[in-house]
Amino acid sequence: MITDVFMELAPRLPLRIDDCQQDSETLYLGGPGWSLRISGPWRLSKSEVIEASNGAELRADMAGNINSVINSEIVDIQPQSRFNSLDIALLMRDGRVLEVFSDYIYDNWLLTFQDVAIEGPLQSSEQQ
């Protein structure tokens, strides 16, 4: 079940972000004992203001804004929205939220720990 995934993640929190890299199509985040690869759309926001997104990072005037997450802590991981539990939202201690959007089967994300890897978009057992 999808809820089991979020229950599995809860005891692993908080996650410190020590590394952030982006190429033209993929965002990489990581810290001690974990990493996240996002190869689809994402956005970083706080108080309903978008601070960075995969498209905006390609613009010269916004490039590098995502690097502001370095030294932040992820304190919660939840479904991306109440309507869709396929993707994740990472809630940071400072109130920012990194949302992931899988808009195509190849736009996926992979959250890896030393003992487990979770790949999204998440699928319920009824859909497989």
PDB file of C-alpha atoms in Angstrom:
ATOM      1  CA  MET A   1       0.000   0.000   0.000  1.00  0.00           C
ATOM      2  CA  ILE A   2       1.091   3.551  -0.654  1.00  0.00           C
ATOM      3  CA  THR A   3       0.504   4.547   2.986  1.00  0.00           C
ATOM      4  CA  ASP A   4       3.080   1.923   3.991  1.00  0.00           C
ATOM      5  CA  VAL A   5       5.699   3.839   1.998  1.00  0.00           C
ATOM      6  CA  PHE A   6       5.110   7.008   4.008  1.00  0.00           C
ATOM      7  CA  MET A   7       5.130   5.027   7.272  1.00  0.00           C
ATOM      8  CA  GLU A   8       8.497   3.534   6.217  1.00  0.00           C
ATOM      9  CA  LEU A   9       9.922   7.015   5.629  1.00  0.00           C
ATOM     10  CA  ALA A  10       8.787   8.670   8.873  1.00  0.00           C
ATOM     11  CA  PRO A  11      11.396   7.130  11.235  1.00  0.00           C
ATOM     12  CA  ARG A  12      14.209   8.133   8.844  1.00  0.00           C
ATOM     13  CA  LEU A  13      13.499  11.842   9.245  1.00  0.00           C
ATOM     14  CA  PRO A  14      14.901  14.452   9.433  1.00  0.00           C
ATOM     15  CA  LEU A  15      17.112  14.240   6.348  1.00  0.00           C
ATOM     16  CA  ARG A  16      19.896  16.787   6.040  1.00  0.00           C
ATOM     17  CA  ILE A  17      20.552  18.075   2.504  1.00  0.00           C
ATOM     18  CA  ASP A  18      24.307  18.308   1.943  1.00  0.00           C
ATOM     19  CA  ASP A  19      24.376  18.086  -1.844  1.00  0.00           C
ATOM     20  CA  CYS A  20      22.268  19.575  -4.632  1.00  0.00           C
ATOM     21  CA  GLN A  21      23.060  19.279  -8.331  1.00  0.00           C
ATOM     22  CA  GLN A  22      21.041  19.779 -11.468  1.00  0.00           C
ATOM     23  CA  ASP A  23      21.671  19.051 -15.091  1.00  0.00           C
ATOM     24  CA  SER A  24      19.271  19.926 -17.894  1.00  0.00           C
ATOM     25  CA  GLU A  25      16.798  17.162 -17.018  1.00  0.00           C
ATOM     26  CA  THR A  26      17.542  15.808 -13.549  1.00  0.00           C
ATOM     27  CA  LEU A  27      17.734  17.164 -10.006  1.00  0.00           C
ATOM     28  CA  TYR A  28      19.914  15.340  -7.479  1.00  0.00           C
ATOM     29  CA  LEU A  29      19.698  15.869  -3.713  1.00  0.00           C
ATOM     30  CA  GLY A  30      21.544  13.947  -1.037  1.00  0.00           C
ATOM     31  CA  GLY A  31      22.886  13.742   2.435  1.00  0.00           C
ATOM     32  CA  PRO A  32      24.228  11.215   4.927  1.00  0.00           C
ATOM     33  CA  GLY A  33      22.757   7.824   4.027  1.00  0.00           C
ATOM     34  CA  TRP A  34      20.240   8.978   1.432  1.00  0.00           C
ATOM     35  CA  SER A  35      19.820  10.436  -2.066  1.00  0.00           C
ATOM     36  CA  LEU A  36      16.981  11.594  -4.297  1.00  0.00           C
ATOM     37  CA  ARG A  37      16.951  11.743  -8.089  1.00  0.00           C
ATOM     38  CA  ILE A  38      14.085  13.615  -9.759  1.00  0.00           C
ATOM     39  CA  SER A  39      13.898  13.308 -13.539  1.00  0.00           C
ATOM     40  CA  GLY A  40      10.589  15.083 -14.017  1.00  0.00           C
ATOM     41  CA  PRO A  41       8.920  18.346 -13.069  1.00  0.00           C
ATOM     42  CA  TRP A  42       9.413  19.787  -9.574  1.00  0.00           C
ATOM     43  CA  ARG A  43       8.996  23.082  -7.765  1.00  0.00           C
ATOM     44  CA  LEU A  44      10.314  24.618  -4.559  1.00  0.00           C
ATOM     45  CA  SER A  45       7.941  27.025  -2.848  1.00  0.00           C
ATOM     46  CA  LYS A  46       7.306  28.800   0.428  1.00  0.00           C
ATOM     47  CA  SER A  47       4.148  30.630   1.465  1.00  0.00           C
ATOM     48  CA  GLU A  48       2.651  30.192  -2.011  1.00  0.00           C
ATOM     49  CA  VAL A  49       5.682  31.766  -3.697  1.00  0.00           C
ATOM     50  CA  ILE A  50       7.647  29.643  -6.172  1.00  0.00           C
ATOM     51  CA  GLU A  51      11.360  29.993  -5.413  1.00  0.00           C
ATOM     52  CA  ALA A  52      12.638  27.525  -8.017  1.00  0.00           C
ATOM     53  CA  SER A  53      11.379  24.935 -10.494  1.00  0.00           C
ATOM     54  CA  ASN A  54      12.878  22.662 -13.107  1.00  0.00           C
ATOM     55  CA  GLY A  55      11.903  25.035 -15.914  1.00  0.00           C
ATOM     56  CA  ALA A  56      12.911  28.220 -14.103  1.00  0.00           C
ATOM     57  CA  GLU A  57      16.350  26.813 -13.257  1.00  0.00           C
ATOM     58  CA  LEU A  58      17.128  26.822 -16.978  1.00  0.00           C
ATOM     59  CA  ARG A  59      16.623  30.608 -17.140  1.00  0.00           C
ATOM     60  CA  ALA A  60      19.689  32.722 -16.482  1.00  0.00           C
ATOM     61  CA  ASP A  61      17.926  35.004 -13.997  1.00  0.00           C
ATOM     62  CA  MET A  62      16.783  32.078 -11.804  1.00  0.00           C
ATOM     63  CA  ALA A  63      19.575  29.557 -12.315  1.00  0.00           C
ATOM     64  CA  GLY A  64      20.973  28.156  -9.104  1.00  0.00           C
ATOM     65  CA  ASN A  65      18.040  29.058  -6.838  1.00  0.00           C
ATOM     66  CA  ILE A  66      17.542  25.380  -5.979  1.00  0.00           C
ATOM     67  CA  ASN A  67      20.982  25.357  -4.353  1.00  0.00           C
ATOM     68  CA  SER A  68      19.432  27.251  -1.439  1.00  0.00           C
ATOM     69  CA  VAL A  69      18.233  23.878  -0.099  1.00  0.00           C
ATOM     70  CA  ILE A  70      21.801  22.905   0.838  1.00  0.00           C
ATOM     71  CA  ASN A  71      22.076  22.683   4.649  1.00  0.00           C
ATOM     72  CA  SER A  72      18.281  22.454   4.955  1.00  0.00           C
ATOM     73  CA  GLU A  73      16.507  19.587   6.674  1.00  0.00           C
ATOM     74  CA  ILE A  74      13.588  17.585   5.329  1.00  0.00           C
ATOM     75  CA  VAL A  75      11.299  17.054   8.322  1.00  0.00           C
ATOM     76  CA  ASP A  76       8.350  15.361   6.612  1.00  0.00           C
ATOM     77  CA  ILE A  77       7.552  13.516   3.391  1.00  0.00           C
ATOM     78  CA  GLN A  78       3.914  13.421   2.344  1.00  0.00           C
ATOM     79  CA  PRO A  79       1.841  12.688  -0.745  1.00  0.00           C
ATOM     80  CA  GLN A  80       2.244  15.554  -3.217  1.00  0.00           C
ATOM     81  CA  SER A  81      -1.440  16.470  -2.905  1.00  0.00           C
ATOM     82  CA  ARG A  82      -4.622  15.245  -1.270  1.00  0.00           C
ATOM     83  CA  PHE A  83      -5.867  14.267  -4.734  1.00  0.00           C
ATOM     84  CA  ASN A  84      -2.801  12.353  -5.831  1.00  0.00           C
ATOM     85  CA  SER A  85      -0.532  10.108  -3.754  1.00  0.00           C
ATOM     86  CA  LEU A  86       1.621   9.045  -6.716  1.00  0.00           C
ATOM     87  CA  ASP A  87       4.296  11.634  -5.984  1.00  0.00           C
ATOM     88  CA  ILE A  88       5.939  13.171  -2.934  1.00  0.00           C
ATOM     89  CA  ALA A  89       6.263  16.546  -1.286  1.00  0.00           C
ATOM     90  CA  LEU A  90       9.298  17.167   0.902  1.00  0.00           C
ATOM     91  CA  LEU A  91       8.600  19.579   3.766  1.00  0.00           C
ATOM     92  CA  MET A  92      11.618  21.446   5.102  1.00  0.00           C
ATOM     93  CA  ARG A  93      12.209  22.812   8.580  1.00  0.00           C
ATOM     94  CA  ASP A  94      12.136  26.405   7.265  1.00  0.00           C
ATOM     95  CA  GLY A  95       8.652  25.961   5.763  1.00  0.00           C
ATOM     96  CA  ARG A  96       9.667  25.410   2.165  1.00  0.00           C
ATOM     97  CA  VAL A  97       8.173  22.533   0.182  1.00  0.00           C
ATOM     98  CA  LEU A  98       9.768  20.648  -2.705  1.00  0.00           C
ATOM     99  CA  GLU A  99       6.984  19.068  -4.758  1.00  0.00           C
ATOM    100  CA  VAL A 100       7.533  16.351  -7.351  1.00  0.00           C
ATOM    101  CA  PHE A 101       5.229  15.834 -10.355  1.00  0.00           C
ATOM    102  CA  SER A 102       5.401  12.706 -12.508  1.00  0.00           C
ATOM    103  CA  ASP A 103       3.644  13.804 -15.659  1.00  0.00           C
ATOM    104  CA  TYR A 104       4.837  10.875 -17.757  1.00  0.00           C
ATOM    105  CA  ILE A 105       5.959   7.326 -17.016  1.00  0.00           C
ATOM    106  CA  TYR A 106       9.610   8.243 -17.672  1.00  0.00           C
ATOM    107  CA  ASP A 107       9.486  11.337 -15.455  1.00  0.00           C
ATOM    108  CA  ASN A 108      10.170   9.433 -12.282  1.00  0.00           C
ATOM    109  CA  TRP A 109      11.949   9.909  -8.985  1.00  0.00           C
ATOM    110  CA  LEU A 110      14.078   7.590  -6.892  1.00  0.00           C
ATOM    111  CA  LEU A 111      14.584   8.021  -3.146  1.00  0.00           C
ATOM    112  CA  THR A 112      17.408   5.784  -1.951  1.00  0.00           C
ATOM    113  CA  PHE A 113      18.591   4.877   1.530  1.00  0.00           C
ATOM    114  CA  GLN A 114      21.304   2.401   2.486  1.00  0.00           C
ATOM    115  CA  ASP A 115      18.761  -0.402   2.922  1.00  0.00           C
ATOM    116  CA  VAL A 116      15.852   0.506   0.636  1.00  0.00           C
ATOM    117  CA  ALA A 117      14.995   2.342  -2.585  1.00  0.00           C
ATOM    118  CA  ILE A 118      11.578   3.842  -3.309  1.00  0.00           C
ATOM    119  CA  GLU A 119      10.708   4.699  -6.892  1.00  0.00           C
ATOM    120  CA  GLY A 120       7.858   6.902  -7.986  1.00  0.00           C
ATOM    121  CA  PRO A 121       5.371   7.511  -9.252  1.00  0.00           C
ATOM    122  CA  LEU A 122       4.006   5.246  -6.517  1.00  0.00           C
ATOM    123  CA  GLN A 123       1.483   2.658  -7.609  1.00  0.00           C
ATOM    124  CA  SER A 124      -1.058   0.948  -5.400  1.00  0.00           C
ATOM    125  CA  SER A 125      -1.158  -2.857  -5.476  1.00  0.00           C
ATOM    126  CA  GLU A 126      -4.583  -2.680  -7.195  1.00  0.00           C
ATOM    127  CA  GLN A 127      -3.051  -0.824 -10.177  1.00  0.00           C
ATOM    128  CA  GLN A 128      -0.171  -3.213 -10.815  1.00  0.00           C
TER     129      GLN A 128
END
